[in-house]
mmCIF file of C-alpha atoms in Angstrom:
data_model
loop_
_atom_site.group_PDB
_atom_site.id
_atom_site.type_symbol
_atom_site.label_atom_id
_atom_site.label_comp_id
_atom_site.label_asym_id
_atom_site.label_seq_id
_atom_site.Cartn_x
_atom_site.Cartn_y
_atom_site.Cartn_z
ATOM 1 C CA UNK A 4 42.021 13.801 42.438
ATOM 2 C CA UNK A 5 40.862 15.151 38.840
ATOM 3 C CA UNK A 6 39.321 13.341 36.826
ATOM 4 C CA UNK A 7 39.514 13.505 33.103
ATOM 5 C CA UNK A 8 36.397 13.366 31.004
ATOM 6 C CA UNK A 9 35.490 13.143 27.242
ATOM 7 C CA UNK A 10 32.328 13.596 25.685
ATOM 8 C CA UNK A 11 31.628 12.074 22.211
ATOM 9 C CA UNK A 12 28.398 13.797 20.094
ATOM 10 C CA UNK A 13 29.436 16.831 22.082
ATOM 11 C CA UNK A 14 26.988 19.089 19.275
ATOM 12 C CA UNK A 15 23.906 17.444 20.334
ATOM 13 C CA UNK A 16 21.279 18.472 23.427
ATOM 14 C CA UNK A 17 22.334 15.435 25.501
ATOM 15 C CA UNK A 18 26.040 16.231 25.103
ATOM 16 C CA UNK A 19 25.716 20.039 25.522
ATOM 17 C CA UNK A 20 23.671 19.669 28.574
ATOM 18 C CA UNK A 21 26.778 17.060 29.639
ATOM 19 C CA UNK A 22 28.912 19.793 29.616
ATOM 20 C CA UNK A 23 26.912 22.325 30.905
ATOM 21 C CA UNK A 24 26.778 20.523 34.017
ATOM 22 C CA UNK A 25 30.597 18.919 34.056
ATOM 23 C CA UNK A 26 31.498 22.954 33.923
ATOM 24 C CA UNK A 27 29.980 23.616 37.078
ATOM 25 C CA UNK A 28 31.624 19.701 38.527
ATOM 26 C CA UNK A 29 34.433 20.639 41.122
ATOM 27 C CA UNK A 30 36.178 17.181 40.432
ATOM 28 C CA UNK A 31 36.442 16.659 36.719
ATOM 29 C CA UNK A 32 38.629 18.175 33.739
ATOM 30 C CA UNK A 33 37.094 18.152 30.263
ATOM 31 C CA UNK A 34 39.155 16.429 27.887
ATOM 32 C CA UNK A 35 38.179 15.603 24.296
ATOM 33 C CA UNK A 36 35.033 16.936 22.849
ATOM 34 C CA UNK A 37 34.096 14.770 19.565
ATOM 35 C CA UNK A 38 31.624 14.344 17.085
ATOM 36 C CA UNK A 39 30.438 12.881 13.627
ATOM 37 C CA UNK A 40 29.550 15.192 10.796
ATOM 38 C CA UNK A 41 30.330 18.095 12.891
ATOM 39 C CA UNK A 42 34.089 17.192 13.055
ATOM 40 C CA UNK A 43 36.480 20.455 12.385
ATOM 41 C CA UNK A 44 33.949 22.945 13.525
ATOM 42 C CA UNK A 45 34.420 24.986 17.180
ATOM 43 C CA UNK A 46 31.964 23.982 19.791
ATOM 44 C CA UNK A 47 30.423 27.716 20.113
ATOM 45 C CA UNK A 48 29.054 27.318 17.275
ATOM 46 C CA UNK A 49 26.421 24.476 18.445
ATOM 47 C CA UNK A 50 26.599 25.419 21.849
ATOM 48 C CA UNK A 51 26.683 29.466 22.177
ATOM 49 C CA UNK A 52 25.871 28.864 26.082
ATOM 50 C CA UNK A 53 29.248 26.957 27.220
ATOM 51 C CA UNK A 54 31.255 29.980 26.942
ATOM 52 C CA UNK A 55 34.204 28.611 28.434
ATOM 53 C CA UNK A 56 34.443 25.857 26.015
ATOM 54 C CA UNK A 57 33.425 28.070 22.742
ATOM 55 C CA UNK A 58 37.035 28.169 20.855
ATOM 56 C CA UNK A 59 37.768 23.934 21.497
ATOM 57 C CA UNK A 60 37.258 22.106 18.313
ATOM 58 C CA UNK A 61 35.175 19.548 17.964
ATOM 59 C CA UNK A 62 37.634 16.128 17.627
ATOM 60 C CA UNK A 63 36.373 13.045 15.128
ATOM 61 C CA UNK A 64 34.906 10.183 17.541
ATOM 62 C CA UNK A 65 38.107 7.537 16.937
ATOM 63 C CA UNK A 66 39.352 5.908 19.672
ATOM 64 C CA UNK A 67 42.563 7.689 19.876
ATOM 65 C CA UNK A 68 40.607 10.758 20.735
ATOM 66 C CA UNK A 69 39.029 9.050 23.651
ATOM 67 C CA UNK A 70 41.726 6.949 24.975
ATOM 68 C CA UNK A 71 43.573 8.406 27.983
ATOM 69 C CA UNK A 72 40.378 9.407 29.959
ATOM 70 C CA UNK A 73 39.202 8.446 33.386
ATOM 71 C CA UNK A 74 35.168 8.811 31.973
ATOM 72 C CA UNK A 75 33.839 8.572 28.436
ATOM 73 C CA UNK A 76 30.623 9.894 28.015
ATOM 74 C CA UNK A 77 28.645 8.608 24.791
ATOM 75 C CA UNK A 78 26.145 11.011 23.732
ATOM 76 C CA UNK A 79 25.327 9.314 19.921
ATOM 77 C CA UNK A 80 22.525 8.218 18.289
ATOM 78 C CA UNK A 81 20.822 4.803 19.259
ATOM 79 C CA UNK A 82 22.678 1.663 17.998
ATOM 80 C CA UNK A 83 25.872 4.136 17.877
ATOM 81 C CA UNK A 84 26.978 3.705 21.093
ATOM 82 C CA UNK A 85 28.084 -0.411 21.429
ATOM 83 C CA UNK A 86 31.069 0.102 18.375
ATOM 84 C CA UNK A 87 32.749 2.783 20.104
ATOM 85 C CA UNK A 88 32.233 1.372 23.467
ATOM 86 C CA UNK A 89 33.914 -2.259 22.373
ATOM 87 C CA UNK A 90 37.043 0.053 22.067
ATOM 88 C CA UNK A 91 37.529 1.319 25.093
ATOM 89 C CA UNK A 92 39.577 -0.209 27.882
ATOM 90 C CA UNK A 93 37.738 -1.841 30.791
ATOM 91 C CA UNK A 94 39.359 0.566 32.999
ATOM 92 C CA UNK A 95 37.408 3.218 31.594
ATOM 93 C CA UNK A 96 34.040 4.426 32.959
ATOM 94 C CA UNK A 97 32.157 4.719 29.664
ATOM 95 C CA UNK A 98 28.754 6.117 30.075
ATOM 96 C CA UNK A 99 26.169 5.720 27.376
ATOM 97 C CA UNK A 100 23.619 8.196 27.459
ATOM 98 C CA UNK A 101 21.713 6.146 24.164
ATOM 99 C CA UNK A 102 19.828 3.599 24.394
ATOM 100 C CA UNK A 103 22.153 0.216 23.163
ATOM 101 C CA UNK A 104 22.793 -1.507 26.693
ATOM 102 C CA UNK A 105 19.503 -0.393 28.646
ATOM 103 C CA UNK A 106 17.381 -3.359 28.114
ATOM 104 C CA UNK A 107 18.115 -6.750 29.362
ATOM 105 C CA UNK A 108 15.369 -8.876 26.642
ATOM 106 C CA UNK A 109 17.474 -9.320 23.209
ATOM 107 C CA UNK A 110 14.298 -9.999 21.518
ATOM 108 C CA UNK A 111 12.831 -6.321 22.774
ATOM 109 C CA UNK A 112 15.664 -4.520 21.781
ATOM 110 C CA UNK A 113 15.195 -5.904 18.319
ATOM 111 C CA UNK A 114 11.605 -6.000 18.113
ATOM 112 C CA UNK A 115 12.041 -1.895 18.362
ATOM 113 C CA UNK A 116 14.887 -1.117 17.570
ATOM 114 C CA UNK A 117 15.735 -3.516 14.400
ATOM 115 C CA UNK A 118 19.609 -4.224 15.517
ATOM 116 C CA UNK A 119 21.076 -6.977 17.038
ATOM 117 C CA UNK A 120 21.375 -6.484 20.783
ATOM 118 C CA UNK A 121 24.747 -5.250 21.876
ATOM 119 C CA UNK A 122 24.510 -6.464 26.024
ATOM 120 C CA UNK A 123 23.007 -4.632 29.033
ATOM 121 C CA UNK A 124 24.789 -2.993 31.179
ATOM 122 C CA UNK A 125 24.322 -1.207 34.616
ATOM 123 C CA UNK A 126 20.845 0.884 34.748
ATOM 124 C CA UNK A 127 21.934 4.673 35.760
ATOM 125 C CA UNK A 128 18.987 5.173 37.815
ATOM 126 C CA UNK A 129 20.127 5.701 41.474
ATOM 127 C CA UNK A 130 16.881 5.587 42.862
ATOM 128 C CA UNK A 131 15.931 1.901 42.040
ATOM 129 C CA UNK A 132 16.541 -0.257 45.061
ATOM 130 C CA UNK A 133 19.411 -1.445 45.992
ATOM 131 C CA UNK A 134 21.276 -0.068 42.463
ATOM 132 C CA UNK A 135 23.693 2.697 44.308
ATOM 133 C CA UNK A 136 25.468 -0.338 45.274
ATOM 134 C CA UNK A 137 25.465 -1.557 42.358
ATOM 135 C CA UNK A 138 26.247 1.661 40.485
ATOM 136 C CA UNK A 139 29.301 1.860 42.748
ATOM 137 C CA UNK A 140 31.334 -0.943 41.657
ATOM 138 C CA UNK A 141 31.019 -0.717 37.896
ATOM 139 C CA UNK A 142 32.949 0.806 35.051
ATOM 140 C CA UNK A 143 29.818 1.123 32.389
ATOM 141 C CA UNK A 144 26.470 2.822 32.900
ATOM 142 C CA UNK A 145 23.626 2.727 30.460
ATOM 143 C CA UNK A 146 21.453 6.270 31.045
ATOM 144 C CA UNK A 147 17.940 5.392 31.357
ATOM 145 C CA UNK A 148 15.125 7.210 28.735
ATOM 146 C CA UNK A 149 13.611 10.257 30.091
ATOM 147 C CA UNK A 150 10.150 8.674 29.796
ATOM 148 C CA UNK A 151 11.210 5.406 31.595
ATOM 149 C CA UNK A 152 13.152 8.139 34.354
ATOM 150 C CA UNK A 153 9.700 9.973 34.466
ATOM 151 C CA UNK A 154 7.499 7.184 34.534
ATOM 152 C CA UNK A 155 9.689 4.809 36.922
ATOM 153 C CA UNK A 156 9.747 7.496 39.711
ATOM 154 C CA UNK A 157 6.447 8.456 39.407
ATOM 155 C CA UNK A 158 5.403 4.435 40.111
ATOM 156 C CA UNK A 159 8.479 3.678 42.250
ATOM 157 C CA UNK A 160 6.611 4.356 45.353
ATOM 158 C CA UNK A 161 3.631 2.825 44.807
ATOM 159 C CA UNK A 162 5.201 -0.345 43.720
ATOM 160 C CA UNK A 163 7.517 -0.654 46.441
ATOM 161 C CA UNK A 164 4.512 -0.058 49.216
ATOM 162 C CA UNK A 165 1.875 -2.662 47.788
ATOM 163 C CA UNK A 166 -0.547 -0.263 46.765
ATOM 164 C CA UNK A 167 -0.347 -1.250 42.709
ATOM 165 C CA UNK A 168 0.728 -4.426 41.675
ATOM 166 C CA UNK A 169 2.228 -3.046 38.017
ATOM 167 C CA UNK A 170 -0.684 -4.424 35.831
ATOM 168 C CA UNK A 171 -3.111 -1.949 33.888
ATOM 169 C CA UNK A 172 -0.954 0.927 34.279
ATOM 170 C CA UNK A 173 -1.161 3.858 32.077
ATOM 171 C CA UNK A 174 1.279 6.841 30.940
ATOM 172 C CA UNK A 175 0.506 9.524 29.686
ATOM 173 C CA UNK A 176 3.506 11.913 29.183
ATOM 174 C CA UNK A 177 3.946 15.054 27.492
ATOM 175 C CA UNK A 178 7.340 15.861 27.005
ATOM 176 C CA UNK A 179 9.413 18.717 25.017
ATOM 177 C CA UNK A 180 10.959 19.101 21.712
ATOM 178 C CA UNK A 181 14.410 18.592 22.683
ATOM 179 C CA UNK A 182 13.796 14.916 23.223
ATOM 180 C CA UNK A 183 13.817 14.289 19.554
ATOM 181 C CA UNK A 184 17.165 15.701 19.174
ATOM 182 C CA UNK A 185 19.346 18.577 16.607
ATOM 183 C CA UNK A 186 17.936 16.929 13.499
ATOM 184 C CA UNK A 187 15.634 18.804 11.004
ATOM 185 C CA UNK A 188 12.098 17.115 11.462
ATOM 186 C CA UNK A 189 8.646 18.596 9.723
ATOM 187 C CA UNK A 190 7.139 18.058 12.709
ATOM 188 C CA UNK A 191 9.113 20.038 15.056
ATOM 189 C CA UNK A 192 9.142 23.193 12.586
ATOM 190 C CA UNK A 193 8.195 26.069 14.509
ATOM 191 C CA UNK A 194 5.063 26.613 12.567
ATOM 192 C CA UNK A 195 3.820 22.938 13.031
ATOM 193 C CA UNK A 196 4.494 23.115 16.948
ATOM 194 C CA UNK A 197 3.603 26.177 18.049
ATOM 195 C CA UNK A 198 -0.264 26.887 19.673
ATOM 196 C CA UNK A 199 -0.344 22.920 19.086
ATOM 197 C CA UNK A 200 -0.014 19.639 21.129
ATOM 198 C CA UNK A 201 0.160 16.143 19.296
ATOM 199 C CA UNK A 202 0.621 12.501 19.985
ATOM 200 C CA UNK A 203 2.966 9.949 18.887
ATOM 201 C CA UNK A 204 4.036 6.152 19.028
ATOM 202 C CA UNK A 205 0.441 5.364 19.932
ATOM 203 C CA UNK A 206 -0.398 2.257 20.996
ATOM 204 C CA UNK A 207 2.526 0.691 22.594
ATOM 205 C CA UNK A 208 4.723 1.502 19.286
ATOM 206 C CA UNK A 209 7.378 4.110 21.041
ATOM 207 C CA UNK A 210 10.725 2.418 22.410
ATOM 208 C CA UNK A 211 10.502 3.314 25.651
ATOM 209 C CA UNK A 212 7.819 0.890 25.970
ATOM 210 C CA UNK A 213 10.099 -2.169 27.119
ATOM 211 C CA UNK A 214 12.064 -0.453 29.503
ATOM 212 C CA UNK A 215 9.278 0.957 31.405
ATOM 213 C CA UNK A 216 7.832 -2.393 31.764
ATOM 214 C CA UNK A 217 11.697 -3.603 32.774
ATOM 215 C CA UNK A 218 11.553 -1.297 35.411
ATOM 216 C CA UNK A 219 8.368 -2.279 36.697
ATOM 217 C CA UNK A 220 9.193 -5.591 37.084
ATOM 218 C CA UNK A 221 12.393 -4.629 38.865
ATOM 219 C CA UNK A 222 10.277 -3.235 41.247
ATOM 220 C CA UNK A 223 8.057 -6.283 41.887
ATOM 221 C CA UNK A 224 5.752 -6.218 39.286
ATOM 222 C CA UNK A 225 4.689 -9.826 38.141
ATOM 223 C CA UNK A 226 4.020 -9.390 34.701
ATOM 224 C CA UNK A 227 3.344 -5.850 34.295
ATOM 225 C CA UNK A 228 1.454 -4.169 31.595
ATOM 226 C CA UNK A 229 1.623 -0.952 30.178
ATOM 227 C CA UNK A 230 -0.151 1.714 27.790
ATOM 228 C CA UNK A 231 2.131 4.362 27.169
ATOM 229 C CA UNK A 232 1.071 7.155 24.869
ATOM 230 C CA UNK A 233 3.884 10.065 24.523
ATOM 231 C CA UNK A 234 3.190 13.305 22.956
ATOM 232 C CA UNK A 235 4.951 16.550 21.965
ATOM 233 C CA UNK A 236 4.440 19.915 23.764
ATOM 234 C CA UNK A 237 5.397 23.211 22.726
ATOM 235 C CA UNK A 238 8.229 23.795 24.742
ATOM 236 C CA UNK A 239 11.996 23.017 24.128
ATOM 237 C CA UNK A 240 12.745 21.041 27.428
ATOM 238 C CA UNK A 241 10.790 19.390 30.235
ATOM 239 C CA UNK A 242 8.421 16.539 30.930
ATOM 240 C CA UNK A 243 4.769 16.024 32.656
ATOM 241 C CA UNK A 244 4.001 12.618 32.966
ATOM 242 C CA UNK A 245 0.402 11.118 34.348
ATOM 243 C CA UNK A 246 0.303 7.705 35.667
ATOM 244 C CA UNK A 247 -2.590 6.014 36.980
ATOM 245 C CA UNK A 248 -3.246 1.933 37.699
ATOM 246 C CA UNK A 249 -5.713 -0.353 39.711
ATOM 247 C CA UNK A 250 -5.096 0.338 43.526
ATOM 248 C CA UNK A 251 -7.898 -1.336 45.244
ATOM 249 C CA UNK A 252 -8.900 -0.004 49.270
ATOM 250 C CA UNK A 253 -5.975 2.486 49.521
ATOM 251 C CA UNK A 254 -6.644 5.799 51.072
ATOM 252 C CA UNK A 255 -5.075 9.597 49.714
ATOM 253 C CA UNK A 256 -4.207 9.825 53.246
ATOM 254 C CA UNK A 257 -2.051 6.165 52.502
ATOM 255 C CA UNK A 258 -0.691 6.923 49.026
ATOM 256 C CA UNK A 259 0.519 10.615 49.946
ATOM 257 C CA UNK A 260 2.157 8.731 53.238
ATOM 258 C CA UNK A 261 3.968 6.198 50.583
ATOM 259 C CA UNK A 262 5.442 8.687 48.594
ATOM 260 C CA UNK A 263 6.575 11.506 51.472
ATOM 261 C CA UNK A 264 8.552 7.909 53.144
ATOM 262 C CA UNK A 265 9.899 6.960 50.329
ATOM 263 C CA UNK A 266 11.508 10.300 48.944
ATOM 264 C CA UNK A 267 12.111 11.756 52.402
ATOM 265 C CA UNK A 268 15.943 11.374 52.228
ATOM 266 C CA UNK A 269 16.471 11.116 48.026
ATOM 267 C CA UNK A 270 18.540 13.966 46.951
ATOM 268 C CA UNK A 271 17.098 14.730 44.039
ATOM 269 C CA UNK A 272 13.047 13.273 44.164
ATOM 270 C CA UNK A 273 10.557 15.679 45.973
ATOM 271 C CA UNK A 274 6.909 14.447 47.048
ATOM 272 C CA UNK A 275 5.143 17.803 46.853
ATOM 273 C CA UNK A 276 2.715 18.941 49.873
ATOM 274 C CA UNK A 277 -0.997 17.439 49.375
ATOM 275 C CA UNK A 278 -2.906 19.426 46.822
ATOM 276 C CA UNK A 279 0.191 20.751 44.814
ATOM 277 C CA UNK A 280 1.004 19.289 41.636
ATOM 278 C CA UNK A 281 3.916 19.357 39.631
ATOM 279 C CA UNK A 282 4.455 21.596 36.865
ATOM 280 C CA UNK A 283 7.506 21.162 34.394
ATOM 281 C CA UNK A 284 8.780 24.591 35.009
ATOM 282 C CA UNK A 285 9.666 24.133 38.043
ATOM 283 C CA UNK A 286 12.220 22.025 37.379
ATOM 284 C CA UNK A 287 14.162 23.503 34.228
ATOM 285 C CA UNK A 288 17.876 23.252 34.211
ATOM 286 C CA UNK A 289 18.072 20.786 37.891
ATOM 287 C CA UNK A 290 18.596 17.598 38.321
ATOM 288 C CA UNK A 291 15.067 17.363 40.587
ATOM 289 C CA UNK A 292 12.011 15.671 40.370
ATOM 290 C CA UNK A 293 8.446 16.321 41.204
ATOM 291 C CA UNK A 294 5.464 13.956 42.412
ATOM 292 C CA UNK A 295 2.581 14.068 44.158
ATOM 293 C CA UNK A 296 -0.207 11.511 44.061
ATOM 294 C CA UNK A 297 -4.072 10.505 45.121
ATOM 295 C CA UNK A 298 -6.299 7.799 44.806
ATOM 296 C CA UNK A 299 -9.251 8.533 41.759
ATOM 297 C CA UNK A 300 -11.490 7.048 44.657
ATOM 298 C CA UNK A 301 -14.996 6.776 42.020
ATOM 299 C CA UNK A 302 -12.188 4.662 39.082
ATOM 300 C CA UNK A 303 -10.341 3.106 41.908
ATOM 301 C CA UNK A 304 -7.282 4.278 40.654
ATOM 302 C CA UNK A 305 -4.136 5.942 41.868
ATOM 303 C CA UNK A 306 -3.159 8.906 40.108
ATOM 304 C CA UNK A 307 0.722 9.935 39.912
ATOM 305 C CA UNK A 308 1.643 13.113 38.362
ATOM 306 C CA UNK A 309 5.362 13.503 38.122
ATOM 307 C CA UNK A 310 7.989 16.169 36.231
ATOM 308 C CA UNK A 311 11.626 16.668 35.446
ATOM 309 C CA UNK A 312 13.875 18.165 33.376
ATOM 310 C CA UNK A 313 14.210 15.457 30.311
ATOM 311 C CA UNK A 314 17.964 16.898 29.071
ATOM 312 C CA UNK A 315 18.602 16.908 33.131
ATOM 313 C CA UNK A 316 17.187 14.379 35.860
ATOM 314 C CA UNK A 317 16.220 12.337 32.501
ATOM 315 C CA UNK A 318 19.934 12.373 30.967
ATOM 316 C CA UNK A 319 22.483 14.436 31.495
ATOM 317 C CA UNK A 320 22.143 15.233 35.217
ATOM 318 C CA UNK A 321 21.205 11.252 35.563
ATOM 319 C CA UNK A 322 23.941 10.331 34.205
ATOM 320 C CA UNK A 323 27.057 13.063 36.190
ATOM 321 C CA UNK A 324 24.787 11.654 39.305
ATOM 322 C CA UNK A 325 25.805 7.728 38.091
ATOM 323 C CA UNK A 326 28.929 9.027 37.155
ATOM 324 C CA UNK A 327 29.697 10.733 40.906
ATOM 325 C CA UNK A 328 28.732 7.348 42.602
ATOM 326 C CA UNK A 329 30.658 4.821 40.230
ATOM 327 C CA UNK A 330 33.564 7.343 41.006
ATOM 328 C CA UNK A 331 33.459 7.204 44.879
ATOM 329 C CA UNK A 332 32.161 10.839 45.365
ATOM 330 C CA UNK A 333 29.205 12.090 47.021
ATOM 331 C CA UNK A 334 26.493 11.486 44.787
ATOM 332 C CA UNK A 335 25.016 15.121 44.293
ATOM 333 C CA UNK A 336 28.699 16.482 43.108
ATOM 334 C CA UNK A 337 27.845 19.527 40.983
ATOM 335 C CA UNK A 338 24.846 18.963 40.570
ATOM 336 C CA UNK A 339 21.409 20.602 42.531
ATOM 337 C CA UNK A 340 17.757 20.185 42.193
ATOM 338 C CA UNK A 341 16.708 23.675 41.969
ATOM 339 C CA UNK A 342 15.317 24.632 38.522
ATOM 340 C CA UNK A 343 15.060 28.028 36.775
ATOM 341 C CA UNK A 344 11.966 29.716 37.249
ATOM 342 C CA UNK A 345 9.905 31.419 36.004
#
């Protein structure tokens, strides 16, 4: 069997890299391509790179234009997402790659993000226990954040071993310029970015702060506490994130034992050797990610360094391997780990 797909806010990075990887999906057809303001335009000319889709045109996001698919994927701004959702059929697997269902607190979603919450739905990340099963019987799908993907597997082993207990954490995550999206920003001017490095959302003011501490507590954390400081590197794609917290009278030995157990048979999630740490090239274009980890032994603190692809592993390629699973297929269908290097 086939399966149809659409892909509304087809012009942006999330929705290209959606159909850069459905193009290379043996079980899908590409159906509708929509967008906003872009409406009436041809897709090559937002997306030189998907050749084979360059003369479609770029549909207005109505329902009409997505009814009739097996999988809607919603690639829109934040708070877009929940209207065009409401009017789709229940019998269509609508995945929102946005943020509008990820968090399950009302009063966090509009502490930052100023909207009434719209509902939670389904968290797309495979790798959280006991959520394939979950992921498997459900017809909508919120994406996780790249940060919160990043962040979440980098912790996910420690948490799920005893050797952190989720309070004190840190992040500190440098991530590329296509997490801020096509629009026109100062900041992400060539000239302003290049030869440069910068933070932002300091002190616990970026949105991805509640659903990092979600995910925590999904994985046992009592209370968990975060400081999460993002910043902006010069490159277009990728991110590096550092994550230490408390760990008490845990060895290296222990820690790099954890995380080699727990990603031993993931697909996608690689523990690296001891003494090689991750570097965001590596993982360009896949749907892989990177750890390794140690013990600061003179702070007392574990140290996890992990990396992935934030338009991949942290949305798009997240969200096809959600997709593949609510859908009955294997769960690395057209997709891979291997990134482009160098």
């Amino acid at each position: 069997m086939t399966f149809s797909i659409a892909v509304a806010g087809c012009t942006g990075y999330a929705g290209g890299e959606v159909l850069r990887l459905l193009l290379g999906h043996p079980e899908v057809s590409i159906g509708a391509l929509t967008a906003g303001s872009n409406a009436g335009s041809r897709l090559g000319a937002h997306h030189q790179n998907l050749i084979p889709l360059a003369d479609r045109e770029v549909l207005d996001t109505t329902p009409q234009n997505l009814a009739g698919h097996d999988v809607v994927f919603l690639a829109l701004p934040h708070g877009a997402s929940a209207v065009v959702a409401a009017q789709l059929g229940d019998d269509t697997l609508v995945i929102d790659c946005g943020a509008d269902f990820r968090l399950s607190d009302p009063e966090q979603w509009k502490k930052f993000y100023g909207t009434e919450h719209a509902g939670t739905w389904p968290y797309g990340l495979p790798e959280l226990p006991g959520q394939r099963e979950v992921l498997s019987s459900t017809r909508r799908i919120a994406v996780p954040g790249c940060y919160p993907t990043t962040a979440t597997l980098s912790l996910l082993p420690a948490l799920v071993h005893g050797l952190i207990d989720g309070h004190d954490v840190t992040v500190a995550a440098a991530s590329g310029t296509s997490g801020a999206g096509k629009g026109l920003k100062p900041h992400l001017l060539g000239t302003e970015l290049f030869n440069s490095m910068s933070a932002y959302g300091v002190g616990g003011g970026h949105r991805h702060v509640p659903e990092i501490l979600q995910n925590l507590a999904r994985l046992g954390a009592v209370d968990p506490s975060v400081s999460f400081t993002p910043m902006l590197a010069p490159m277009s794609r990728g991110i590096l994130a550092v994550c230490t917290a408390p760990i008490g009278d845990h060895t290296p030995d222990e820690v790099q034992q954890a995380y080699a157990d727990t990603y031993r048979d993931e697909p996608f999630c690689t523990t690296l050797p001891q003494g090689s740490w991750p570097a965001s090239k590596s993982v360009l274009g896949g749907n892989g990610f990177l750890v390794q980890a140690t013990v600061d032994e003179a702070a007392g603190r574990l140290v996890a360094v992990g990396t992935l692809d934030n338009l991949t592993k942290g949305t798009a390629g997240g969200a096809i391997q959600s997709m593949n699973l609510a859908l009955g297929l294997p769960e690395t269908t057209g997709l891979t780990a291997i990134g482009v290097a160098p």
